[in-house]
Coordinates of C-alpha atoms and ligand atoms in Angstrom, one line a residue:
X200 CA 78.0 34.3 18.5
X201 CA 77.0 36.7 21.1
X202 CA 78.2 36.1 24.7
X203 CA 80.8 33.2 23.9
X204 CA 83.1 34.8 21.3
X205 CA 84.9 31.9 19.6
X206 CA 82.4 29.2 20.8
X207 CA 81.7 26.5 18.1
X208 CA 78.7 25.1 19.7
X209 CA 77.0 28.6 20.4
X210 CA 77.6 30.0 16.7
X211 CA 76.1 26.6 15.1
X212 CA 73.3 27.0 17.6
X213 CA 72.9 30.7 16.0
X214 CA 73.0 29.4 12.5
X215 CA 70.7 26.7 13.2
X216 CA 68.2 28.6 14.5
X217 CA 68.1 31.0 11.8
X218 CA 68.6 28.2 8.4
X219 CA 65.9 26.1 7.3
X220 CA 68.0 23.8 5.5
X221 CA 69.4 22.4 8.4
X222 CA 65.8 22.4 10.3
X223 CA 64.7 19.3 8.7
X224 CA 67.8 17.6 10.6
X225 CA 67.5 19.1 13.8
X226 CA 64.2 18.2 13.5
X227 CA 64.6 14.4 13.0
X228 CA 67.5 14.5 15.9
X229 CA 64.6 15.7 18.5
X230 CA 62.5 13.3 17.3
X231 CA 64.5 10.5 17.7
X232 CA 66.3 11.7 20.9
X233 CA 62.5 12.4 22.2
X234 CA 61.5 8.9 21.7
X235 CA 65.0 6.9 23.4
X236 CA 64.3 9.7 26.2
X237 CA 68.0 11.6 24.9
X238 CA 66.2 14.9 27.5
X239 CA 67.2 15.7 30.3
X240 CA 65.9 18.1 32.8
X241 CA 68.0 20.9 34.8
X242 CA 66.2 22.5 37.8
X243 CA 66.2 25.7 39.1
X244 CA 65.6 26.5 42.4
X245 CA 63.1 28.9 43.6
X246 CA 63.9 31.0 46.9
X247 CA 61.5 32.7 49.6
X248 CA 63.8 35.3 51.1
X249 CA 61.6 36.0 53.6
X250 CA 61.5 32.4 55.2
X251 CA 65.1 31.8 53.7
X252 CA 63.6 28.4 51.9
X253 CA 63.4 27.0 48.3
X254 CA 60.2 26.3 48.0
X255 CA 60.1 25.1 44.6
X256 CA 62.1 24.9 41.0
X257 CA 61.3 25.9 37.5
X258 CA 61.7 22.5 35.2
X259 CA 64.0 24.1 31.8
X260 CA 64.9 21.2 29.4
X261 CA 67.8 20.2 28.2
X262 CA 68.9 18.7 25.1
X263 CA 72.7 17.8 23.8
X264 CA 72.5 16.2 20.2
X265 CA 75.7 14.2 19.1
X266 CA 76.4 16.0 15.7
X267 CA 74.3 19.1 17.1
X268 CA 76.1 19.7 20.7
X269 CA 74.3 21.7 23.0
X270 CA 71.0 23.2 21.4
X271 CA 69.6 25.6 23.6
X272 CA 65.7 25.4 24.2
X273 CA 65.2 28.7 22.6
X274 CA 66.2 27.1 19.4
X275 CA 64.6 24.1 19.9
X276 CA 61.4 24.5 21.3
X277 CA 60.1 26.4 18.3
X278 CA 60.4 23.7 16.1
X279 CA 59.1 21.7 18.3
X280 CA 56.3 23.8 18.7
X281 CA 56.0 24.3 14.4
X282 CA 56.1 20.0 13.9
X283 CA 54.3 18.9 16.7
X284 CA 56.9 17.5 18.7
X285 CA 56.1 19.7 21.5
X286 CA 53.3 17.1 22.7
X287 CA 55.8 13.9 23.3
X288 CA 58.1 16.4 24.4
X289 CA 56.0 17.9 26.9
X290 CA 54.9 14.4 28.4
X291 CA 58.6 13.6 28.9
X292 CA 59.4 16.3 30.7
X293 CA 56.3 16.3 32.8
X294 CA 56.9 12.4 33.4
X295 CA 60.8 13.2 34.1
X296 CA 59.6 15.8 36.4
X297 CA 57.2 15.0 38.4
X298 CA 58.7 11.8 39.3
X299 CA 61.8 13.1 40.3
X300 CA 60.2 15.6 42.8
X301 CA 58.5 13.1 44.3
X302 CA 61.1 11.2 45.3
X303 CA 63.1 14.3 46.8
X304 CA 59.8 15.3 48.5
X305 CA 59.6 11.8 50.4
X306 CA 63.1 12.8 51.6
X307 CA 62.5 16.2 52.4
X308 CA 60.5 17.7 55.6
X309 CA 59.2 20.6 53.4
X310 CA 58.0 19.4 50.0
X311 CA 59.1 21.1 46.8
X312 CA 57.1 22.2 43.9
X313 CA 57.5 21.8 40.7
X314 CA 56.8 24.3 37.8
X315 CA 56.5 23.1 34.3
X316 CA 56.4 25.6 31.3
X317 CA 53.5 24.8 28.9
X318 CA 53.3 25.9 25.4
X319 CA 49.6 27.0 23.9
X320 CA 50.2 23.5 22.0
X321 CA 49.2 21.6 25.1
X322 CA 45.9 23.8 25.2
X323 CA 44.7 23.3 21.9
X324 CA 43.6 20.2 23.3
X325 CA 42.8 20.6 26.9
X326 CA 40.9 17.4 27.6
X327 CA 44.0 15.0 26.5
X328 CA 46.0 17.5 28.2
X329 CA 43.8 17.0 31.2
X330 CA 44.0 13.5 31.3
X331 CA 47.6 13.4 30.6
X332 CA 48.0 15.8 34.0
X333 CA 46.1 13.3 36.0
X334 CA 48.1 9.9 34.6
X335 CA 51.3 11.7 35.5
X336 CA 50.5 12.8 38.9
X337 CA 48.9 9.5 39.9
X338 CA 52.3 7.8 39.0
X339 CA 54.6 9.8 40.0
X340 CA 52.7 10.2 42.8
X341 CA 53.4 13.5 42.9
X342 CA 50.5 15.7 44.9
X343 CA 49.0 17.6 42.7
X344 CA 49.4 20.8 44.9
X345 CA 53.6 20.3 44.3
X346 CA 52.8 20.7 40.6
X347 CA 52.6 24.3 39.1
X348 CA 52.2 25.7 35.3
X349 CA 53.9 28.6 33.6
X350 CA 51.9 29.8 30.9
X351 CA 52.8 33.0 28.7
X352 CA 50.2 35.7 28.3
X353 CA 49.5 34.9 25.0
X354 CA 47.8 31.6 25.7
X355 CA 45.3 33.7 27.5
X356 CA 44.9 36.4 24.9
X357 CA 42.5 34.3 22.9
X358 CA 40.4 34.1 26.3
X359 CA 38.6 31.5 25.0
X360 CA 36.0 29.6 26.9
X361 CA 37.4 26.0 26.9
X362 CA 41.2 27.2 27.8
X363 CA 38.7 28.9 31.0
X364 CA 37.5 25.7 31.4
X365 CA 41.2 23.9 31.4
X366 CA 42.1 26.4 33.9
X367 CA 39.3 26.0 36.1
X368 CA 40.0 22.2 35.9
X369 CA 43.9 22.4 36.8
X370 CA 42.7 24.4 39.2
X371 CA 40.4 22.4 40.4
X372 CA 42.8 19.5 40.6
X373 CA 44.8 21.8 43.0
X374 CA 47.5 22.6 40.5
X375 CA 48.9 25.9 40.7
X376 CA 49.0 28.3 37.6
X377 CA 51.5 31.0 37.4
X378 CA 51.8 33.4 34.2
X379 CA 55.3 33.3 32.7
X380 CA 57.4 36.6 31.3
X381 CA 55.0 38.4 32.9
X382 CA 54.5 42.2 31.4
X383 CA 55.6 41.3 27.7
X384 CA 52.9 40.5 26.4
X385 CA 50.3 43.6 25.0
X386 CA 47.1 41.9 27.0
X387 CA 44.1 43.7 28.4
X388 CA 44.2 43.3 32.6
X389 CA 40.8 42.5 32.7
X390 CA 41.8 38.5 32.1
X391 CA 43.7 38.3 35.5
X392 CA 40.3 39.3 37.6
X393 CA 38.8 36.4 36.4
X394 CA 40.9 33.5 35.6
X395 CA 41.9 31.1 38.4
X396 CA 45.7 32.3 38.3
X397 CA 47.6 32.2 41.6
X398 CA 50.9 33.7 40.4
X399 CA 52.5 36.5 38.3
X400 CA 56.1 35.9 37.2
X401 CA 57.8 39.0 36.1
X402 CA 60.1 38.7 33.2
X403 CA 63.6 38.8 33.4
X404 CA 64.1 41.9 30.9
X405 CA 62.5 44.2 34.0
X406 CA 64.4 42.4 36.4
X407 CA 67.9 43.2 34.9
X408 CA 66.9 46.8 33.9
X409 CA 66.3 47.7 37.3
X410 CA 70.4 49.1 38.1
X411 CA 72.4 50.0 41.7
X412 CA 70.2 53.4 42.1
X413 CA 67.4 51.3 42.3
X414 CA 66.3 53.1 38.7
X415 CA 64.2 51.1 35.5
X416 CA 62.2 49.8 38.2
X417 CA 58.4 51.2 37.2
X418 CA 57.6 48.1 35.4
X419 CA 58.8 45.6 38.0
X420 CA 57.5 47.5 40.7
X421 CA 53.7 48.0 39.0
X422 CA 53.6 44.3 38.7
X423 CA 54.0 44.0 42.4
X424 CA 51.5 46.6 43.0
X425 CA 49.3 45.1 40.8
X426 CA 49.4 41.4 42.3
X427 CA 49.1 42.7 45.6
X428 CA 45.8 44.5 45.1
X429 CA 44.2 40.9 42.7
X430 CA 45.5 38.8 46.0
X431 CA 48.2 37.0 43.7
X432 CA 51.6 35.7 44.6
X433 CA 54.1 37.3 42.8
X434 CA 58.2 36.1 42.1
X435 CA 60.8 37.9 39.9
X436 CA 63.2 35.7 37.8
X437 CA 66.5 36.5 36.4
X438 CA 67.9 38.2 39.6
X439 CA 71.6 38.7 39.1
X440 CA 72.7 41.5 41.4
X441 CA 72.3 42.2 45.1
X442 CA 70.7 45.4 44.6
X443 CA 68.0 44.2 42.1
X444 CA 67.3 41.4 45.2
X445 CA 67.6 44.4 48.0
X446 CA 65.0 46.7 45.7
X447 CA 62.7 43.4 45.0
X448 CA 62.5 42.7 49.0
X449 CA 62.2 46.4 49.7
X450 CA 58.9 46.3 47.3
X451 CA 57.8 42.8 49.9
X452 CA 58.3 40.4 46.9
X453 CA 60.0 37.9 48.3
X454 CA 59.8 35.2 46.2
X455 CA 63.0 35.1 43.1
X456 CA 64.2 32.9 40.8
X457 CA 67.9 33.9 39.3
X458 CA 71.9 33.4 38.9
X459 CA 72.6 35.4 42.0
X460 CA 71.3 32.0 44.2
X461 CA 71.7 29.2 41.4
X462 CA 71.7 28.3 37.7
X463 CA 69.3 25.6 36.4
X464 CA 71.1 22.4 38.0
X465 CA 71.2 18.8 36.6
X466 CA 69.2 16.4 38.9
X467 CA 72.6 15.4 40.4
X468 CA 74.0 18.4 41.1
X469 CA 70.6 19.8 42.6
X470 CA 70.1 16.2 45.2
X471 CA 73.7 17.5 45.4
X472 CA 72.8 21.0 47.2
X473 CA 69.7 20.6 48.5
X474 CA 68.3 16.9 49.5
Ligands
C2E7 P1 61.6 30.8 30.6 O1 60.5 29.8 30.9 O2 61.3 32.2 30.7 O3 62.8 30.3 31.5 C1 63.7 31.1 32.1 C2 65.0 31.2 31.3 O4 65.9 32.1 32.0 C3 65.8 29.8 31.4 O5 66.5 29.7 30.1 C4 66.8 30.0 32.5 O6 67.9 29.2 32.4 C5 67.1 31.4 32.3 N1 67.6 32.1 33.6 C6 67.4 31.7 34.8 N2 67.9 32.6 35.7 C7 68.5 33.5 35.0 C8 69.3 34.7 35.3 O7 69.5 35.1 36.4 N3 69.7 35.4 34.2 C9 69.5 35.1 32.9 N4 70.0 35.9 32.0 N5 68.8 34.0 32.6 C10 68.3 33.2 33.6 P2 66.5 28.4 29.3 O8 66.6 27.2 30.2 O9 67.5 28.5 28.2 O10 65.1 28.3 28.6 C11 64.7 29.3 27.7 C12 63.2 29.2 27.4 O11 62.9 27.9 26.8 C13 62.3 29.2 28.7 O12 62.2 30.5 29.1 C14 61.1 28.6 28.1 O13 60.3 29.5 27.4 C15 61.6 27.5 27.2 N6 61.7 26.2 27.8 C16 62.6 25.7 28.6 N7 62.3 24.4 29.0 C17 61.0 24.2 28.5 C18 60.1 23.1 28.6 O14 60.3 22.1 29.2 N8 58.9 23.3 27.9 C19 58.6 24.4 27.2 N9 57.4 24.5 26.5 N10 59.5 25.5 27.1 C20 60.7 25.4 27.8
CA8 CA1 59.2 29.6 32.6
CA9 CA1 60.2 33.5 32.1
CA10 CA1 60.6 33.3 28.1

């Protein structure tokens, strides 16, 4: 176990994700806690420090098995990913999400928006995907410009024509598109010119390397450069520390996602702090 030490749940987490004897189980746990809707969805908020708002929160799922106890996402997102079970998975999130939004926007002056992670999964097939979007929004009733997508870099590496065309749609819709981990992946720049992206998210490896001297902070501080001069928004996530915040606003980004203002929140404990 890394951080936890003696933790129980965090070392059969490790194990799990590493063993593929006990795969098969896990697997047959998500499906079944995927169909009775076992998921849950924690929010975390998303600050502009410049108008001292949240604006929005980043949708991270949440899954706590029986036998299992807490399984992280990073262990089982993968398999859901390698078994297909991303695809139900993804609609319940997306149908947990969006309609809980829009009920704390009819409460709320200023409505929030929602950001949902998508895996490539969800565009190998962009026209059910598509349609899906569209069912979702119209009963939640969410508007479709309080909905926003990560994506990872990768998705856009194959820079195929008909993921162009899903974009353009979502777009189209008025869905925002932000690209996730941003800087990790190996990708020619050329992509970001010409796809209809509105935000770059940089990863929270740059964000943490960046220490009190204000050093480590090339990377972080390209990125900002480099969505300033395409006319995209840009936001940091995983800010921990004062002085990683203090460098991030003295660069203008003023947008963060991190610890140092709140952890993902269950839907209580978020209606809680800020509805
Ligand atoms: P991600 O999309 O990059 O999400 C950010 C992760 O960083 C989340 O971990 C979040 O809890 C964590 N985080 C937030 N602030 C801080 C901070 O200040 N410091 C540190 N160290 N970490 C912070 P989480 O919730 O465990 O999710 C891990 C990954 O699992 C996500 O990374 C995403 O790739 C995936 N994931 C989570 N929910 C979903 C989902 O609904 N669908 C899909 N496809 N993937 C998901
Ligand atoms: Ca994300
Ligand atoms: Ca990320
Ligand atoms: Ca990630």
């Amino acid at each position: 176990a890394k951080k936890t030490g003696g933790n129980k749940v965090t070392i059969y987490s490790e194990k799990l994700s590493q063993s593929s004897i006990e795969r098969p189980r896990l697997e047959a746990h998500l499906r079944k806690a995927i169909e009775n809707e076992k998921i849950e969805v924690f929010y975390q908020p998303k600050i502009n420090l410049k108008s001292g708002t949240i604006f929005g929160a980043e949708a991270l799922v949440r899954w706590t098995d029986a036998e299992f106890g807490f399984v992280p996402p990073d262990v089982f997102i993968p398999i859901a990913e390698d078994t297909g079970l991303i695809q139900p998975l993804w609609e319940l999130v997306m149908k947990l999400a969006c309609s809980q939004v829009s009920k704390w926007n009819a409460a709320r002056p200023q409505p929030l928006s929602i950001s949902v992670n998508f895996s490539a999964r969800q565009f190998q097939e962009p026209v059910l995907m598509l349609q899906k979007v569209k069912e979702i929004l119209a009963e939640s009733q969410l508007l479709p410009k309080n909905l926003e997508i990560e994506i990872t870099e990768s998705i856009l590496l194959s820079n195929s024509s008909e993921i162009v065309q899903a974009l353009e749609s979502l777009k189209d819709i008025g869905i925002a598109v932000s690209i996730d981990d941003f800087g990790t992946g190996y990708s020619s720049l050329s992509y970001l010119k010409d796809l209809p992206i509105n935000t770059l998210k940089i990863d929270k490896s740059f964000i943490q390397n960046i220490n009190e001297n204000h050093e480590n902070a090339e990377i972080p501080e390209a990125i900002i450069n480099l969505a300033r001069s395409l006319h995209l928004d840009v936001i940091a996530e995983g800010v921990e520390e004062e002085y990683q915040k203090d460098f991030l606003l003295s660069k203008n980004c003023v947008q963060m996602q991190g610890y140092l203002f709140s952890k993902p929140l269950s839907k209580e404990e978020f209606e809680k702090l800020f509805i």
